Amino acid sequence: MIDKNKEELFSEGKTFCMYPWVHLHTQPTAVAAPCCIAKSCETYTGVGNAKTQRLMELVNSPKMSQLRLDMLNGVKNEECERCHFHEEKGIQSSRHFANREFGHYFDEAMSYTNDDGSLSTFKMLYFDVRFSNICNFKCRTCGQEFSSQWEYENIKSNVSYAQSFPKNTNKNFLEDILNQIDFMEVAYFAGGEPLITEEHYILLEEMIKRKRTNIRLRYNSNMSNLKFKDKDLLSLWKHFKNPIDIYASIDHVKERAEYIRNGTNWATVEENFHKVKNTENISLQINTVLSVFNYLTIDEFYKYLLDTNMYSKHSRVSTLYVATTPWHISPQLLPTQYKAKGQAAIDRAVQYMKDKDFHHSKIDQLTATNSVIYSKHTWSEHGENFIKEVKRLDSLRNERFEKVFPELERLLVPTRRIEIPV
């Protein structure tokens, strides 16, 4: 048992996070990590692998045990680099959210914590396990590890980094996860695309069977499907008592949406969005990745959302996340004159929201992007790769970047004609 003061760790500490005590994340590749934004997610080894190991082996792996000790002793661990970066920029981090949501479990968690940082008992209060990369989209901001469609395309086009990512078929690991249902408070389903993932439905039906319908369900979804085989998702959701949180991954509208997230049928996504929005006991919000593709027209995106009532001052906060990877599509890449245009678009979107009396918490999502985008200027490093990848994928997918994004057309000219910040 570890004896630590909760108030000091939560209020004054800059390293403590509840996640390693209540959660274990696995990537679609089965690489395990402390959470979905931990450094291990960028590696092939992580803290272990769910295809070959049991849950408790991963929970008490050497890296996880050391991470807990570091967090308790105020040592910044490299796993948490992204949270530390966000906090330095004044942005609410995942660590902050974890402590608010699961802080009530602190005393019990410490009672299970051994001197070496391992846990004698593990209760998965927060579920976020991804069993495969199955997905029906090929989003420009994504890649083969998170999309089977990307995987197939890479293999078919014979790129040097193409890989095959078989789903996790470790039945012991799945059994371990099912046995954690009795402890779960939050179950977060992402992917890939969770609404076409077999294991998602296995877990939902097991929750219903065990009468654990008070679990709070959360989703990241592209909103393309509300049915899977013989399963009707809206009917299954009716069993659950708490509002179901859905974060719709939508980065733009119409042809821009269909380009950025290849596989999108905008009419279908918009119809499903409104259907879910009007369904009782569902809390819907939009999650947008801000990238090269939508930065300069983000005002048009928000105006459409407001005009069609997809977003209003009564909606949950629509989150705007600045893509920092892949590096060649991050808005940090844009030359300074393009960033100025992007900032002007942000300002116009802010004004639209102010005119409709939006709360500052919603507006802050837009204004906070500036510090991240201007923190790096990477055209000289990644501009050539941006041009190469846009042209390569346009050829494979029969798309035309310059037709969909005329405001960015000149980015495809030779790099010597692009203004590079000093």
Coordinates of C-alpha atoms in Angstrom, one line a residue:
M1 CA 0.0 0.0 0.0
I2 CA 1.3 3.5 -0.9
D3 CA 0.6 6.4 1.4
K4 CA 0.3 9.6 -0.5
N5 CA -1.7 12.9 0.0
K6 CA -4.4 13.2 -2.6
E7 CA -4.7 17.0 -2.2
E8 CA -1.0 17.5 -2.9
L9 CA -0.9 15.2 -5.9
F10 CA -4.1 16.7 -7.5
S11 CA -3.7 20.4 -6.7
E12 CA 0.1 21.0 -6.6
G13 CA 1.5 18.0 -8.5
K14 CA 2.2 18.2 -12.2
T15 CA 2.7 14.6 -12.9
F16 CA 0.0 12.5 -11.2
C17 CA -2.8 11.0 -13.4
M18 CA -5.4 8.4 -12.4
Y19 CA -5.3 6.6 -15.7
P20 CA -2.5 4.0 -14.9
W21 CA -4.6 2.9 -11.9
V22 CA -8.0 2.6 -13.6
H23 CA -7.2 2.0 -17.3
L24 CA -5.1 0.3 -19.9
H25 CA -5.3 1.2 -23.5
T26 CA -4.5 -1.0 -26.5
Q27 CA -4.0 0.2 -30.0
P28 CA -5.7 -1.5 -33.0
T29 CA -2.3 -3.1 -33.5
A30 CA -2.6 -4.6 -30.0
V31 CA 0.3 -2.5 -28.7
A32 CA -0.6 -1.6 -25.1
A33 CA -0.1 1.8 -23.6
P34 CA -1.1 3.8 -20.4
C35 CA -3.6 5.8 -22.5
C36 CA -4.4 6.7 -26.1
I37 CA -2.1 9.6 -26.3
A38 CA 0.9 8.1 -24.4
K39 CA 4.3 7.9 -26.0
S40 CA 4.0 4.1 -26.2
C41 CA 1.3 4.5 -28.8
E42 CA 4.0 5.7 -31.2
T43 CA 6.1 2.6 -30.8
Y44 CA 5.9 -1.0 -31.9
T45 CA 6.5 -2.4 -28.4
G46 CA 4.5 -0.1 -26.0
V47 CA 4.2 -1.5 -22.5
G48 CA 3.4 -4.9 -23.9
N49 CA 1.2 -6.6 -26.5
A50 CA -2.4 -7.8 -26.0
K51 CA -2.0 -10.5 -28.7
T52 CA 0.4 -12.5 -26.5
Q53 CA -0.2 -11.3 -22.9
R54 CA -2.9 -11.3 -20.3
L55 CA -4.4 -8.1 -19.0
M56 CA -2.6 -8.2 -15.6
E57 CA 0.7 -8.9 -17.3
L58 CA 0.3 -5.6 -19.1
V59 CA -1.1 -3.7 -16.2
N60 CA 2.0 -4.7 -14.1
S61 CA 4.6 -4.5 -16.9
P62 CA 7.9 -2.9 -15.8
K63 CA 7.0 0.3 -17.8
M64 CA 3.6 0.7 -16.2
S65 CA 4.9 0.1 -12.7
Q66 CA 7.7 2.6 -13.2
L67 CA 5.2 5.1 -14.6
R68 CA 3.1 4.9 -11.4
L69 CA 6.2 5.5 -9.3
D70 CA 7.2 8.5 -11.4
M71 CA 3.8 10.0 -11.1
L72 CA 3.7 9.6 -7.4
N73 CA 7.2 11.1 -7.0
G74 CA 6.7 14.1 -9.2
V75 CA 9.0 12.8 -12.0
K76 CA 7.9 13.6 -15.6
N77 CA 7.8 10.3 -17.6
E78 CA 8.2 10.4 -21.3
E79 CA 4.9 8.6 -21.7
C80 CA 3.2 11.8 -20.7
E81 CA 4.9 14.2 -23.1
R82 CA 1.7 15.3 -24.9
C83 CA -0.1 16.2 -21.7
H84 CA 2.9 18.1 -20.4
F85 CA 3.0 20.0 -23.7
H86 CA -0.7 20.9 -23.6
E87 CA -0.4 22.1 -20.0
E88 CA 2.6 24.3 -20.9
K89 CA 0.5 25.9 -23.6
G90 CA -2.3 26.5 -21.1
I91 CA -4.6 23.8 -22.6
Q92 CA -6.6 21.4 -20.5
S93 CA -4.9 18.1 -20.7
S94 CA -6.1 14.5 -20.7
R95 CA -4.4 14.2 -17.2
H96 CA -6.7 16.9 -15.9
F97 CA -9.8 15.1 -17.2
A98 CA -8.7 11.8 -15.8
N99 CA -8.2 13.2 -12.3
R100 CA -11.6 14.9 -12.3
E101 CA -13.4 11.9 -13.5
F102 CA -11.7 9.1 -11.5
G103 CA -10.3 11.0 -8.5
H104 CA -13.0 9.4 -6.3
Y105 CA -11.1 6.1 -6.7
F106 CA -7.8 7.5 -5.4
D107 CA -7.8 6.0 -1.8
E108 CA -8.8 2.5 -3.0
A109 CA -6.2 2.7 -5.8
M110 CA -3.5 3.5 -3.4
S111 CA -4.5 0.6 -1.2
Y112 CA -3.8 -1.7 -4.1
T113 CA -0.5 -0.1 -5.0
N114 CA 2.7 -1.9 -4.1
D115 CA 6.1 -0.3 -3.3
D116 CA 7.4 -1.3 -6.7
G117 CA 4.5 0.5 -8.5
S118 CA 2.6 -2.7 -9.4
L119 CA -1.0 -3.3 -8.5
S120 CA -2.2 -6.2 -6.4
T121 CA -5.8 -5.6 -7.7
F122 CA -6.8 -3.9 -11.0
K123 CA -10.3 -2.5 -11.6
M124 CA -10.8 -1.1 -15.1
L125 CA -13.0 1.8 -14.4
Y126 CA -12.2 3.2 -17.8
F127 CA -12.3 1.0 -20.9
D128 CA -10.6 1.9 -24.2
V129 CA -9.4 -1.2 -25.9
R130 CA -9.3 -1.4 -29.6
F131 CA -9.3 -4.9 -31.1
S132 CA -8.7 -4.1 -34.7
N133 CA -8.2 -1.3 -37.3
I134 CA -11.4 -2.2 -39.1
C135 CA -12.7 1.0 -40.8
N136 CA -14.7 2.0 -43.9
F137 CA -12.9 5.3 -44.3
K138 CA -9.4 6.4 -45.4
C139 CA -9.1 9.8 -43.6
R140 CA -6.1 12.0 -44.7
T141 CA -5.3 12.6 -41.1
C142 CA -5.1 8.9 -40.3
G143 CA -3.1 5.9 -41.4
Q144 CA -2.9 2.1 -41.8
E145 CA -2.7 1.4 -38.1
F146 CA -6.2 2.8 -37.5
S147 CA -7.8 2.0 -40.8
S148 CA -8.1 -1.3 -42.6
Q149 CA -9.0 0.7 -45.8
W150 CA -5.6 2.5 -45.5
E151 CA -4.0 -0.8 -44.9
Y152 CA -5.5 -2.4 -48.0
E153 CA -4.6 0.6 -50.1
N154 CA -1.0 0.7 -49.0
I155 CA -0.5 -3.0 -49.6
K156 CA -2.2 -2.7 -53.0
S157 CA -0.1 0.3 -54.0
N158 CA 3.1 -1.4 -52.8
V159 CA 4.4 1.5 -50.7
S160 CA 7.5 0.6 -48.7
Y161 CA 5.9 1.0 -45.3
A162 CA 2.8 -1.1 -46.1
Q163 CA 2.0 -3.5 -43.3
S164 CA -0.7 -6.0 -42.5
F165 CA -2.5 -5.6 -39.1
P166 CA -4.4 -8.8 -38.2
K167 CA -7.1 -8.3 -35.5
N168 CA -6.4 -9.3 -31.9
T169 CA -7.7 -12.9 -31.6
N170 CA -6.3 -13.5 -28.1
K171 CA -9.3 -15.1 -26.5
N172 CA -7.8 -14.9 -23.0
F173 CA -7.3 -11.2 -23.3
L174 CA -10.9 -10.7 -24.5
E175 CA -12.1 -12.9 -21.6
D176 CA -10.1 -10.7 -19.2
I177 CA -11.8 -7.6 -20.6
L178 CA -15.2 -9.1 -20.3
N179 CA -14.5 -9.9 -16.7
Q180 CA -13.8 -6.2 -16.1
I181 CA -17.3 -5.2 -17.1
D182 CA -18.4 -5.4 -13.4
F183 CA -16.0 -2.6 -12.6
M184 CA -16.4 -0.3 -15.6
E185 CA -17.8 3.2 -15.1
V186 CA -17.0 4.5 -18.6
A187 CA -16.6 2.5 -21.8
Y188 CA -15.1 4.4 -24.7
F189 CA -15.3 2.9 -28.1
A190 CA -13.1 4.1 -30.9
G191 CA -11.2 2.6 -33.7
G192 CA -11.0 2.2 -36.6
E193 CA -14.7 2.6 -36.7
P194 CA -16.3 1.1 -33.6
L195 CA -19.8 0.9 -35.0
I196 CA -18.6 -1.8 -37.5
T197 CA -16.4 -3.7 -35.0
E198 CA -17.6 -7.1 -33.8
E199 CA -16.1 -6.8 -30.3
H200 CA -18.1 -3.6 -29.7
Y201 CA -21.3 -5.6 -29.9
I202 CA -20.0 -8.5 -27.9
L203 CA -19.3 -6.0 -25.1
L204 CA -22.6 -4.2 -25.3
E205 CA -24.6 -7.4 -25.2
E206 CA -22.5 -8.7 -22.2
M207 CA -23.1 -5.4 -20.4
I208 CA -26.8 -5.8 -20.9
K209 CA -26.7 -9.5 -19.9
R210 CA -24.8 -8.6 -16.6
K211 CA -27.3 -5.7 -16.0
R212 CA -24.4 -3.2 -16.1
T213 CA -26.5 -0.8 -18.0
N214 CA -25.4 2.1 -15.8
I215 CA -22.0 2.2 -17.6
R216 CA -21.5 5.5 -19.4
L217 CA -20.9 4.7 -23.1
R218 CA -18.7 7.0 -25.2
Y219 CA -17.9 6.8 -28.9
N220 CA -15.8 8.3 -31.5
S221 CA -17.5 7.6 -34.8
N222 CA -17.6 8.7 -38.4
M223 CA -21.4 8.5 -38.2
S224 CA -21.6 6.4 -41.4
N225 CA -23.5 3.4 -39.9
L226 CA -26.1 2.9 -37.3
K227 CA -26.7 -0.8 -38.1
F228 CA -24.2 -3.7 -38.1
K229 CA -25.2 -7.1 -39.5
D230 CA -28.4 -8.0 -37.6
K231 CA -27.7 -5.4 -34.8
D232 CA -29.7 -2.2 -34.5
L233 CA -27.5 0.2 -32.5
L234 CA -30.3 2.6 -31.5
S235 CA -32.2 -0.4 -30.1
L236 CA -29.2 -1.6 -28.1
W237 CA -28.6 1.9 -26.7
K238 CA -32.1 2.1 -25.3
H239 CA -31.0 -0.4 -22.6
F240 CA -28.5 2.0 -21.0
K241 CA -29.5 4.4 -18.3
N242 CA -27.0 7.2 -18.6
P243 CA -26.9 9.6 -21.6
I244 CA -24.7 8.1 -24.3
D245 CA -21.9 10.4 -25.4
I246 CA -21.1 10.4 -29.1
Y247 CA -18.2 12.4 -30.5
A248 CA -18.8 12.7 -34.3
S249 CA -15.6 12.9 -36.3
I250 CA -16.4 15.6 -38.8
D251 CA -13.8 17.9 -40.2
H252 CA -15.8 19.7 -42.9
V253 CA -18.9 19.4 -45.1
K254 CA -19.9 18.2 -48.5
E255 CA -17.0 17.6 -51.0
R256 CA -14.4 18.8 -48.5
A257 CA -15.6 16.3 -46.0
E258 CA -15.6 13.6 -48.6
Y259 CA -12.0 14.4 -49.6
I260 CA -10.5 14.7 -46.0
R261 CA -12.3 11.5 -44.9
N262 CA -12.4 9.4 -48.0
G263 CA -15.3 7.0 -47.8
T264 CA -17.7 9.7 -46.6
N265 CA -21.1 10.2 -48.2
W266 CA -21.9 13.6 -46.8
A267 CA -25.6 13.2 -47.2
T268 CA -25.6 9.9 -45.2
V269 CA -23.4 11.4 -42.5
E270 CA -25.6 14.5 -42.1
E271 CA -28.8 12.4 -42.1
N272 CA -27.4 10.0 -39.4
F273 CA -26.1 13.0 -37.4
H274 CA -29.6 14.5 -37.2
K275 CA -31.2 11.2 -36.5
V276 CA -28.9 10.6 -33.5
K277 CA -29.2 14.2 -32.4
N278 CA -32.9 13.8 -32.1
T279 CA -32.8 10.5 -30.3
E280 CA -33.6 10.5 -26.6
N281 CA -30.8 9.8 -24.1
I282 CA -28.0 10.6 -26.5
S283 CA -25.5 13.5 -26.1
L284 CA -23.9 14.3 -29.4
Q285 CA -20.9 16.6 -30.1
I286 CA -18.6 17.1 -33.0
N287 CA -14.9 16.4 -32.8
T288 CA -12.9 18.2 -35.5
V289 CA -9.2 17.7 -36.4
L290 CA -7.8 21.0 -37.6
S291 CA -5.3 20.3 -40.4
V292 CA -3.8 21.8 -43.5
F293 CA -7.0 20.9 -45.3
N294 CA -9.6 22.8 -43.3
Y295 CA -7.7 25.6 -41.5
L296 CA -8.3 28.3 -44.1
T297 CA -12.0 27.5 -44.4
I298 CA -12.8 26.6 -40.8
D299 CA -15.2 29.6 -40.8
E300 CA -17.2 28.1 -43.6
F301 CA -17.4 24.8 -41.7
Y302 CA -18.7 26.5 -38.5
K303 CA -21.2 28.6 -40.5
Y304 CA -22.7 25.5 -42.1
L305 CA -22.9 23.8 -38.7
L306 CA -24.7 26.8 -37.2
D307 CA -27.0 27.3 -40.2
T308 CA -28.1 23.7 -40.3
N309 CA -28.5 23.4 -36.5
M310 CA -25.8 20.8 -36.2
Y311 CA -24.2 23.1 -33.7
S312 CA -25.9 25.7 -31.5
K313 CA -25.2 27.5 -28.2
H314 CA -27.2 24.8 -26.5
S315 CA -25.0 22.0 -27.9
R316 CA -22.1 20.4 -26.1
V317 CA -18.8 22.0 -26.9
S318 CA -17.6 21.1 -30.3
T319 CA -13.9 20.3 -29.9
L320 CA -11.2 21.4 -32.2
Y321 CA -8.0 19.5 -32.0
V322 CA -4.9 20.7 -33.8
A323 CA -3.2 17.9 -35.8
T324 CA 0.5 17.7 -34.9
T325 CA 0.9 14.3 -36.6
P326 CA 1.1 13.2 -39.3
W327 CA 3.6 16.1 -39.6
H328 CA 2.9 16.7 -43.3
I329 CA -0.7 17.6 -42.8
S330 CA -0.4 19.6 -39.6
P331 CA -1.3 23.3 -39.9
Q332 CA 2.0 24.0 -38.3
L333 CA 3.4 23.1 -41.7
L334 CA 1.8 26.1 -43.4
P335 CA 3.9 29.0 -44.5
T336 CA 3.2 32.3 -42.6
Q337 CA 1.0 33.9 -45.2
Y338 CA -1.3 30.9 -45.1
K339 CA -1.3 30.8 -41.4
A340 CA -2.5 34.4 -41.4
K341 CA -5.4 33.5 -43.6
G342 CA -6.2 30.6 -41.3
Q343 CA -6.2 32.8 -38.3
A344 CA -8.5 35.2 -40.1
A345 CA -10.9 32.3 -40.7
I346 CA -10.7 31.4 -37.0
D347 CA -11.6 35.0 -36.2
R348 CA -14.6 34.9 -38.5
A349 CA -15.8 31.7 -36.9
V350 CA -15.4 33.2 -33.5
Q351 CA -17.5 36.2 -34.6
Y352 CA -20.3 34.0 -35.9
M353 CA -20.5 32.3 -32.5
K354 CA -20.3 35.6 -30.6
D355 CA -23.2 36.9 -32.8
K356 CA -25.2 33.9 -31.7
D357 CA -24.4 34.3 -28.0
F358 CA -22.2 31.2 -27.6
H359 CA -20.6 30.7 -24.2
H360 CA -16.9 31.5 -24.0
S361 CA -16.1 27.8 -23.3
K362 CA -17.2 27.0 -26.9
I363 CA -15.4 29.9 -28.4
D364 CA -12.2 29.0 -26.5
Q365 CA -11.9 25.9 -28.6
L366 CA -11.1 28.0 -31.6
T367 CA -8.9 30.7 -30.0
A368 CA -6.7 28.2 -28.2
T369 CA -5.5 26.8 -31.6
N370 CA -3.3 29.8 -32.3
S371 CA -0.5 29.0 -29.8
V372 CA -0.2 25.5 -31.0
I373 CA -0.1 26.3 -34.7
Y374 CA 2.4 29.1 -34.4
S375 CA 4.6 27.1 -32.0
K376 CA 6.3 25.5 -35.0
H377 CA 7.0 26.4 -38.6
T378 CA 7.8 23.1 -40.5
W379 CA 7.3 23.8 -44.2
S380 CA 11.0 23.4 -44.9
E381 CA 11.0 20.0 -43.2
H382 CA 7.7 18.5 -44.4
G383 CA 6.5 20.7 -47.3
E384 CA 8.0 18.4 -50.0
N385 CA 6.4 15.3 -48.3
F386 CA 3.0 17.2 -48.2
I387 CA 3.1 17.8 -52.0
K388 CA 4.3 14.2 -52.7
E389 CA 1.6 12.6 -50.6
V390 CA -1.3 14.8 -51.9
K391 CA -0.4 14.0 -55.5
R392 CA 0.2 10.3 -54.7
L393 CA -3.2 9.8 -53.0
D394 CA -5.0 12.0 -55.5
S395 CA -3.8 9.7 -58.2
L396 CA -4.8 6.5 -56.3
R397 CA -8.2 7.8 -55.3
N398 CA -9.0 9.8 -58.4
E399 CA -9.3 13.0 -56.4
R400 CA -8.1 16.6 -57.1
F401 CA -6.8 18.6 -54.2
E402 CA -6.7 21.9 -56.2
K403 CA -10.4 21.5 -57.2
V404 CA -11.6 20.9 -53.7
F405 CA -9.2 23.3 -52.0
P406 CA -8.6 26.2 -54.5
E407 CA -7.4 28.4 -51.6
L408 CA -4.5 26.0 -51.1
E409 CA -3.7 25.3 -54.7
R410 CA -0.4 27.2 -54.7
L411 CA 1.0 24.9 -52.0
L412 CA 1.6 22.3 -54.8
V413 CA 4.0 24.5 -56.7
P414 CA 7.8 24.0 -56.2
T415 CA 8.9 24.8 -52.7
R416 CA 11.1 27.7 -53.8
R417 CA 8.0 29.8 -54.5
I418 CA 6.6 29.3 -51.0
E419 CA 7.4 31.9 -48.4
I420 CA 9.4 30.2 -45.6
P421 CA 9.4 31.8 -42.2
V422 CA 12.8 32.5 -40.7

